[in-house]
Amino acid sequence: MKIRVLGSGAGGGFPQWNCNCDNCRRIRTGDMNAKARTQSSIAVSTDNNNWLLINASPDIRAQLEAFPAIHPKHGLRDTGIKAVLLMDSQIDHTTGLLMLREGKPLDIYCSEMVKQDLTTGFPVFNMLSHYCTVNHHPIPVDGSSFTIPAIADLRFYTQAIKSKAPPYSPHRHDPHDGDNIGVVIEQISTGKKVFYSPGLGEIEDHVMSAMQAADCLLIDGTFWTEDEMIDQGLGKKCASDMGHKAQSGAGGMIDILNGVSNARKILIHINNSNPILDEDSEPCKILAAAGIEIAYDGMEIDL
Ligand code: MLT
Ligand code: MN
Ligand code: ZN
């Protein structure tokens, strides 16, 4: 299985259009050893031809152009994207659907809760129905599995996880199973598994089990500290208020990953405020010492 990181940044990307924080300012002035990052999305394939897009970021146009394997190859209109899977209904994961409106009917796999948000508060499915057809495929939120016809040799296990519905959702302060999911993607012919969860606020037992059984983890790397946004004067919300588990501190993501033995460990969905973006920073060294990698745009993982 091949995984292409289309976008490794959190909402806003890096640098964020209106942000003059230490990181955003320094990458613009060239005073930082860092990579710019577009917003959160990956693509998965087993034949390098037929791709599942997981999340559709507002940066999708540039992300697809930067990735030849997904370009149109046959006839006048074509794409390597055969289906879309959504992890939640957050703006950074769904607004890119609007950019796919010129295409054929879109096969979109998402939970009932995500479908509700995308037909009410942010009615992108309704809007797209005036441009192309949306075929919504409901997915399990109890960890059971499904397959996607056009994406051969992969099996998907989707399960509700604890993070946050978007601020526009009626579920923001009234959580329901399926507002956010984690996915285990298994290649049927090899048994290799990746666990993907770009927004992960709590590590429940079923999440730990999925992580222990995976060969590779691509998980929430949004914030280094719980109070990062507040400390930098960028906002009023803690990491946990936004449904993200910070990396540092007791019980943080590094501690949790230290308890996972075999998997390749990769952080994804990095917010522009996160000091790990500075490749010469102390936090970056701490991650390296813990055997934890940081995803970047264009990263490819072969499993
Ligand atoms: C998040 O991951 O918490 C959201 O994407 C934040 C946002 O909408 O900018
Ligand atoms: Mn996000
Ligand atoms: Zn910033």
Coordinates of C-alpha atoms and ligand atoms in Angstrom, one line a residue:
M1 CA 0.0 0.0 0.0
K2 CA 1.2 3.5 -0.8
I3 CA 0.2 6.5 1.3
R4 CA 0.7 10.0 -0.1
V5 CA 0.6 12.9 2.4
L6 CA -1.2 15.5 0.3
G7 CA -1.3 18.0 3.2
S8 CA 0.3 17.7 6.6
G9 CA -0.8 21.0 8.2
A10 CA -3.8 21.7 10.5
G11 CA -6.6 24.1 9.7
G12 CA -5.0 27.3 8.3
G13 CA -1.9 25.6 6.9
F14 CA 1.6 26.9 7.5
P15 CA 2.0 29.7 7.2
Q16 CA -1.6 30.8 7.8
W17 CA -2.8 33.6 5.6
N18 CA -3.3 36.1 8.4
C19 CA -0.9 34.9 11.0
N20 CA 2.2 36.7 12.2
C21 CA 3.1 34.2 15.0
D22 CA 6.7 33.4 15.6
N23 CA 6.6 30.3 13.2
C24 CA 4.6 32.0 10.4
R25 CA 6.7 35.1 10.5
R26 CA 10.0 33.3 10.5
I27 CA 9.2 30.9 7.6
R28 CA 8.1 33.9 5.6
T29 CA 11.4 35.8 6.3
G30 CA 13.5 32.7 5.7
D31 CA 14.7 32.7 9.3
M32 CA 13.6 29.2 10.1
N33 CA 14.6 25.7 9.0
A34 CA 11.1 24.5 8.2
K35 CA 8.7 23.3 5.5
A36 CA 5.5 25.1 4.5
R37 CA 2.5 22.8 4.8
T38 CA -0.9 22.7 3.2
Q39 CA -4.0 21.5 5.0
S40 CA -4.8 18.0 6.2
S41 CA -5.4 15.2 3.6
I42 CA -3.9 11.9 2.4
A43 CA -4.4 9.6 -0.5
V44 CA -4.1 5.8 -0.4
S45 CA -3.6 3.2 -3.2
T46 CA -2.3 -0.3 -3.8
D47 CA -1.7 0.0 -7.5
N48 CA -0.5 3.6 -7.8
N49 CA -3.4 4.3 -10.1
N50 CA -6.7 4.1 -8.2
W51 CA -6.7 6.3 -5.2
L52 CA -8.8 6.9 -2.1
L53 CA -8.8 10.5 -1.1
I54 CA -9.1 10.8 2.7
N55 CA -10.3 14.2 3.5
A56 CA -10.6 17.0 1.0
S57 CA -8.7 20.1 2.0
P58 CA -9.2 23.6 0.7
D59 CA -5.7 23.3 -0.8
I60 CA -6.6 20.2 -2.9
R61 CA -6.0 21.8 -6.2
A62 CA -2.3 22.4 -5.5
Q63 CA -2.0 19.1 -3.7
L64 CA -3.3 17.2 -6.7
E65 CA -1.2 19.1 -9.2
A66 CA 1.9 18.3 -7.1
F67 CA 1.1 14.6 -7.4
P68 CA 1.5 13.1 -10.9
A69 CA 0.2 9.6 -10.0
I70 CA -3.3 11.1 -9.4
H71 CA -3.4 13.2 -12.6
P72 CA -5.9 12.5 -15.4
K73 CA -4.5 9.8 -17.8
H74 CA -7.3 8.6 -20.1
G75 CA -9.6 10.7 -22.3
L76 CA -10.6 14.3 -21.8
R77 CA -11.7 14.2 -18.2
D78 CA -10.3 11.8 -15.7
T79 CA -8.8 11.5 -12.2
G80 CA -7.0 8.9 -10.1
I81 CA -9.5 9.7 -7.3
K82 CA -12.0 6.8 -7.2
A83 CA -13.7 7.6 -3.9
V84 CA -13.4 9.9 -0.9
L85 CA -13.5 9.1 2.8
L86 CA -14.1 11.8 5.4
M87 CA -12.9 11.6 9.0
D88 CA -15.1 14.4 10.1
S89 CA -17.0 17.5 8.8
Q90 CA -14.3 20.1 9.8
I91 CA -13.7 22.9 7.3
D92 CA -10.1 21.8 6.6
H93 CA -11.3 18.3 5.7
T94 CA -14.3 19.0 3.6
T95 CA -14.2 22.3 1.7
G96 CA -12.0 20.7 -1.0
L97 CA -15.1 18.7 -2.1
L98 CA -16.3 21.9 -3.8
M99 CA -13.2 21.9 -6.0
L100 CA -14.1 18.4 -7.2
R101 CA -17.5 19.6 -8.6
E102 CA -16.4 19.4 -12.3
G103 CA -16.0 15.7 -12.0
K104 CA -18.0 12.6 -12.4
P105 CA -20.4 11.5 -9.6
L106 CA -18.5 11.5 -6.3
D107 CA -18.5 8.4 -4.1
I108 CA -18.2 9.8 -0.6
Y109 CA -17.8 7.5 2.4
C110 CA -18.6 9.1 5.8
S111 CA -20.6 8.6 9.0
E112 CA -24.2 9.5 9.4
M113 CA -23.2 12.4 11.7
V114 CA -20.8 13.9 9.1
K115 CA -23.4 13.5 6.5
Q116 CA -25.9 15.5 8.7
D117 CA -23.4 18.3 9.0
L118 CA -22.7 18.3 5.3
T119 CA -26.4 18.5 4.4
T120 CA -27.3 21.1 7.0
G121 CA -24.8 23.5 8.7
F122 CA -22.4 23.2 5.8
P123 CA -24.6 21.8 3.0
V124 CA -21.8 21.0 0.6
F125 CA -23.5 17.7 -0.5
N126 CA -26.7 19.7 -1.4
M127 CA -24.6 22.3 -3.3
L128 CA -22.6 19.6 -5.2
S129 CA -25.8 17.9 -6.3
H130 CA -26.2 20.9 -8.7
Y131 CA -22.8 20.2 -10.3
C132 CA -22.2 16.5 -10.0
T133 CA -23.9 13.7 -8.2
V134 CA -22.9 12.8 -4.6
N135 CA -23.3 9.1 -3.8
H136 CA -23.1 9.0 -0.1
H137 CA -22.0 5.7 1.4
P138 CA -22.6 5.3 5.1
I139 CA -19.7 3.8 7.1
P140 CA -19.6 1.9 10.4
V141 CA -18.6 3.7 13.6
D142 CA -18.2 0.5 15.7
G143 CA -14.9 -0.7 14.2
S144 CA -16.4 -3.1 11.7
S145 CA -15.1 -3.2 8.2
F146 CA -16.1 -2.4 4.7
T147 CA -14.5 -2.3 1.3
I148 CA -14.7 0.2 -1.6
P149 CA -15.2 -1.5 -5.0
A150 CA -12.9 0.8 -7.0
I151 CA -10.1 0.6 -4.5
A152 CA -9.0 -3.0 -4.7
D153 CA -7.1 -4.9 -2.0
L154 CA -7.9 -2.6 0.9
R155 CA -10.2 -3.1 3.8
F156 CA -11.3 -0.3 6.0
Y157 CA -12.2 -0.5 9.7
T158 CA -13.8 2.8 11.0
Q159 CA -14.6 3.6 14.5
A160 CA -15.9 6.6 16.5
I161 CA -13.1 8.4 18.4
K162 CA -13.1 11.3 20.8
S163 CA -12.2 14.6 19.1
K164 CA -14.6 17.5 18.2
A165 CA -17.3 18.3 15.7
P166 CA -16.7 21.6 14.0
P167 CA -17.7 24.9 15.6
Y168 CA -20.7 25.2 13.1
S169 CA -22.1 21.8 14.1
P170 CA -24.9 21.3 16.6
H171 CA -22.6 18.5 17.9
R172 CA -19.8 20.8 18.9
H173 CA -20.9 20.7 22.6
D174 CA -23.2 17.7 22.2
P175 CA -20.9 14.9 21.0
H176 CA -22.3 11.9 19.0
D177 CA -20.5 8.7 17.9
G178 CA -19.3 9.3 14.4
D179 CA -18.6 13.1 14.6
N180 CA -15.0 12.0 14.3
I181 CA -13.6 8.7 13.3
G182 CA -10.3 6.9 13.1
V183 CA -9.6 4.4 10.4
V184 CA -7.5 1.3 10.1
I185 CA -6.6 0.6 6.5
E186 CA -5.6 -3.0 5.9
Q187 CA -4.1 -4.3 2.7
I188 CA -5.9 -7.6 2.3
S189 CA -3.1 -9.4 0.3
T190 CA -0.3 -8.5 2.8
G191 CA -2.1 -7.9 6.1
K192 CA -0.2 -4.5 6.5
K193 CA -2.2 -1.9 8.4
V194 CA -2.0 1.8 8.9
F195 CA -4.0 3.7 11.5
Y196 CA -5.0 7.2 10.5
S197 CA -6.5 9.7 12.9
P198 CA -5.6 13.4 12.3
G199 CA -7.9 14.7 15.1
L200 CA -7.6 12.6 18.2
G201 CA -8.5 14.1 21.6
E202 CA -8.5 11.0 23.8
I203 CA -6.9 7.6 23.6
E204 CA -9.7 5.2 24.4
D205 CA -8.9 1.5 24.7
H206 CA -10.1 0.7 21.2
V207 CA -7.8 3.4 19.9
M208 CA -4.8 1.9 21.8
S209 CA -5.7 -1.5 20.4
A210 CA -5.8 -0.2 16.9
M211 CA -2.4 1.5 17.4
Q212 CA -0.8 -1.6 18.9
A213 CA -2.0 -3.7 15.9
A214 CA -0.8 -1.2 13.2
D215 CA 2.4 -1.2 11.2
C216 CA 2.2 2.6 10.8
L217 CA 0.5 5.4 12.7
L218 CA -0.5 8.7 11.1
I219 CA -1.9 10.6 14.1
D220 CA -2.8 13.9 15.5
G221 CA 0.2 16.2 15.7
T222 CA -1.7 19.5 16.0
F223 CA -0.2 21.0 19.2
W224 CA 3.0 20.6 21.3
T225 CA 1.4 21.9 24.5
E226 CA -2.2 22.0 25.8
D227 CA -2.1 25.9 26.1
E228 CA -0.2 26.7 23.0
M229 CA -2.8 28.9 21.4
I230 CA -3.4 30.8 24.6
D231 CA 0.3 31.2 25.5
Q232 CA 1.1 32.6 22.1
G233 CA -1.9 35.0 22.2
L234 CA -3.4 33.3 19.2
G235 CA -6.7 32.1 20.7
K236 CA -8.7 31.2 23.8
K237 CA -9.0 27.5 23.3
C238 CA -6.8 24.7 24.7
A239 CA -5.8 21.7 22.6
S240 CA -8.4 19.6 24.4
D241 CA -11.1 22.1 23.8
M242 CA -10.4 21.6 20.1
G243 CA -10.3 17.8 20.3
H244 CA -6.6 17.4 20.0
K245 CA -4.1 15.7 22.4
A246 CA -1.0 17.7 22.8
Q247 CA 2.4 16.0 22.4
S248 CA 4.3 17.1 25.4
G249 CA 3.6 16.6 29.1
A250 CA 2.6 13.7 31.3
G251 CA 0.0 11.5 29.4
G252 CA 0.7 13.5 26.2
M253 CA 1.0 11.9 22.7
I254 CA 4.7 11.2 23.2
D255 CA 4.0 9.2 26.4
I256 CA 1.2 7.4 24.6
L257 CA 3.4 6.5 21.6
N258 CA 6.1 5.3 23.9
G259 CA 3.7 2.6 24.9
V260 CA 3.3 1.4 21.3
S261 CA 6.0 -1.0 20.4
N262 CA 6.1 -2.0 16.8
A263 CA 4.6 0.7 14.6
R264 CA 6.3 3.4 12.6
K265 CA 5.0 6.6 14.3
I266 CA 4.2 9.7 12.3
L267 CA 2.5 12.9 13.4
I268 CA 0.3 14.7 11.0
H269 CA -2.1 17.7 11.0
I270 CA 0.5 20.0 12.5
N271 CA -0.7 23.5 13.5
N272 CA 1.2 26.6 12.5
S273 CA 1.8 27.4 16.2
N274 CA 3.6 24.1 16.9
P275 CA 7.3 24.5 17.7
I276 CA 8.1 21.1 16.1
L277 CA 7.8 22.9 12.7
D278 CA 11.2 24.4 13.4
E279 CA 13.5 21.5 12.5
D280 CA 16.3 22.9 14.7
S281 CA 14.0 23.1 17.8
E282 CA 14.4 21.3 21.0
P283 CA 10.9 19.7 20.6
C284 CA 11.9 18.4 17.2
K285 CA 14.9 16.7 18.9
I286 CA 12.7 15.2 21.6
L287 CA 10.5 13.7 18.9
A288 CA 13.5 12.3 17.0
A289 CA 14.8 10.7 20.2
A290 CA 11.4 9.1 20.8
G291 CA 11.4 7.7 17.2
I292 CA 8.5 9.9 16.1
E293 CA 8.5 11.3 12.6
I294 CA 6.7 14.5 11.4
A295 CA 4.7 14.2 8.2
Y296 CA 5.4 16.7 5.4
D297 CA 3.6 17.5 2.2
G298 CA 4.6 15.0 -0.5
M299 CA 5.8 12.4 2.0
E300 CA 5.1 8.9 0.7
I301 CA 4.8 5.9 2.9
D302 CA 5.2 2.4 1.4
L303 CA 3.8 -0.4 3.6
Ligands
MLT1 C1 -9.3 21.5 14.0 O1 -8.7 20.5 13.6 O2 -9.4 21.7 15.2 C2 -10.0 22.4 13.0 O3 -9.6 22.1 11.7 C3 -9.7 23.8 13.3 C4 -10.2 24.7 12.2 O4 -11.3 24.6 11.7 O5 -9.4 25.6 11.8
MN2 MN -8.3 20.3 11.5
ZN3 ZN 1.0 31.2 12.8

